[in-house]
Amino acid sequence: MIEKVTPAMQTADGEWRVDLVTRGQSTWYRIVHGDDVLDWLSITSVERILDEAGVRDQMEAAA
């Protein structure tokens, strides 16, 4: 099954990015930071991870 990946938000420098991923009827979030990819996340998990990294307030809508 094909994944549809939609960039949702990122930091201005592009170092952190959050994507919305859809495959079939499943939808989840993915965080990409350098070579690290955290997949199958809920929005609550995304918020917690970004808070812990200190970058949540730096996120802006992806173009």
PDB file of C-alpha atoms in Angstrom:
ATOM      1  CA  MET A   1       0.000   0.000   0.000  1.00  0.00           C
ATOM      2  CA  ILE A   2       1.308   3.466  -0.865  1.00  0.00           C
ATOM      3  CA  GLU A   3       2.005   6.081   1.807  1.00  0.00           C
ATOM      4  CA  LYS A   4       0.933   9.675   1.228  1.00  0.00           C
ATOM      5  CA  VAL A   5       3.265  12.034   3.106  1.00  0.00           C
ATOM      6  CA  THR A   6       2.185  15.637   3.659  1.00  0.00           C
ATOM      7  CA  PRO A   7       4.613  18.035   5.361  1.00  0.00           C
ATOM      8  CA  ALA A   8       2.677  19.583   8.268  1.00  0.00           C
ATOM      9  CA  MET A   9       5.164  21.828  10.078  1.00  0.00           C
ATOM     10  CA  GLN A  10       8.863  22.458  10.480  1.00  0.00           C
ATOM     11  CA  THR A  11      11.373  24.744  12.130  1.00  0.00           C
ATOM     12  CA  ALA A  12      12.529  27.740  10.082  1.00  0.00           C
ATOM     13  CA  ASP A  13      15.920  26.100   9.520  1.00  0.00           C
ATOM     14  CA  GLY A  14      14.265  22.833   8.437  1.00  0.00           C
ATOM     15  CA  GLU A  15      16.179  20.887  11.081  1.00  0.00           C
ATOM     16  CA  TRP A  16      12.939  19.494  12.556  1.00  0.00           C
ATOM     17  CA  ARG A  17       9.965  18.460  10.406  1.00  0.00           C
ATOM     18  CA  VAL A  18       6.615  16.889  11.210  1.00  0.00           C
ATOM     19  CA  ASP A  19       4.796  15.031   8.430  1.00  0.00           C
ATOM     20  CA  LEU A  20       1.251  13.739   8.294  1.00  0.00           C
ATOM     21  CA  VAL A  21       1.322  10.220   6.865  1.00  0.00           C
ATOM     22  CA  THR A  22      -1.645   8.341   5.430  1.00  0.00           C
ATOM     23  CA  ARG A  23      -1.659   4.727   4.292  1.00  0.00           C
ATOM     24  CA  GLY A  24      -5.045   3.251   3.444  1.00  0.00           C
ATOM     25  CA  GLN A  25      -7.334   4.336   6.265  1.00  0.00           C
ATOM     26  CA  SER A  26      -4.517   4.804   8.806  1.00  0.00           C
ATOM     27  CA  THR A  27      -3.172   8.272   9.571  1.00  0.00           C
ATOM     28  CA  TRP A  28      -0.277   9.157  11.873  1.00  0.00           C
ATOM     29  CA  TYR A  29       2.540  11.667  12.353  1.00  0.00           C
ATOM     30  CA  ARG A  30       6.239  11.296  11.627  1.00  0.00           C
ATOM     31  CA  ILE A  31       9.027  13.470  13.051  1.00  0.00           C
ATOM     32  CA  VAL A  32      12.193  13.833  10.983  1.00  0.00           C
ATOM     33  CA  HIS A  33      15.294  15.313  12.640  1.00  0.00           C
ATOM     34  CA  GLY A  34      18.529  14.775  10.736  1.00  0.00           C
ATOM     35  CA  ASP A  35      18.922  11.029  10.225  1.00  0.00           C
ATOM     36  CA  ASP A  36      16.426  10.256  13.012  1.00  0.00           C
ATOM     37  CA  VAL A  37      12.867   9.337  12.070  1.00  0.00           C
ATOM     38  CA  LEU A  38      10.155   8.739  14.668  1.00  0.00           C
ATOM     39  CA  ASP A  39       7.139   7.117  13.059  1.00  0.00           C
ATOM     40  CA  TRP A  40       3.576   6.110  13.930  1.00  0.00           C
ATOM     41  CA  LEU A  41       3.123   9.001  16.397  1.00  0.00           C
ATOM     42  CA  SER A  42      -0.075  10.520  17.766  1.00  0.00           C
ATOM     43  CA  ILE A  43      -0.366  14.315  17.936  1.00  0.00           C
ATOM     44  CA  THR A  44       0.046  14.038  21.729  1.00  0.00           C
ATOM     45  CA  SER A  45       3.370  12.235  21.247  1.00  0.00           C
ATOM     46  CA  VAL A  46       4.499  14.813  18.674  1.00  0.00           C
ATOM     47  CA  GLU A  47       3.748  17.671  21.082  1.00  0.00           C
ATOM     48  CA  ARG A  48       5.583  15.918  23.938  1.00  0.00           C
ATOM     49  CA  ILE A  49       8.675  15.172  21.828  1.00  0.00           C
ATOM     50  CA  LEU A  50       8.851  18.705  20.448  1.00  0.00           C
ATOM     51  CA  ASP A  51       8.397  20.136  23.958  1.00  0.00           C
ATOM     52  CA  GLU A  52      11.175  17.930  25.323  1.00  0.00           C
ATOM     53  CA  ALA A  53      13.454  19.041  22.471  1.00  0.00           C
ATOM     54  CA  GLY A  54      12.584  22.690  23.155  1.00  0.00           C
ATOM     55  CA  VAL A  55      11.456  23.360  19.591  1.00  0.00           C
ATOM     56  CA  ARG A  56       7.648  23.238  19.783  1.00  0.00           C
ATOM     57  CA  ASP A  57       7.351  27.048  19.869  1.00  0.00           C
ATOM     58  CA  GLN A  58       9.644  27.283  16.817  1.00  0.00           C
ATOM     59  CA  MET A  59       7.429  25.161  14.557  1.00  0.00           C
ATOM     60  CA  GLU A  60       5.650  26.832  11.661  1.00  0.00           C
ATOM     61  CA  ALA A  61       3.343  25.530   8.950  1.00  0.00           C
ATOM     62  CA  ALA A  62       5.247  23.762   6.182  1.00  0.00           C
ATOM     63  CA  ALA A  63       5.062  25.359   2.768  1.00  0.00           C
TER      64      ALA A  63
END
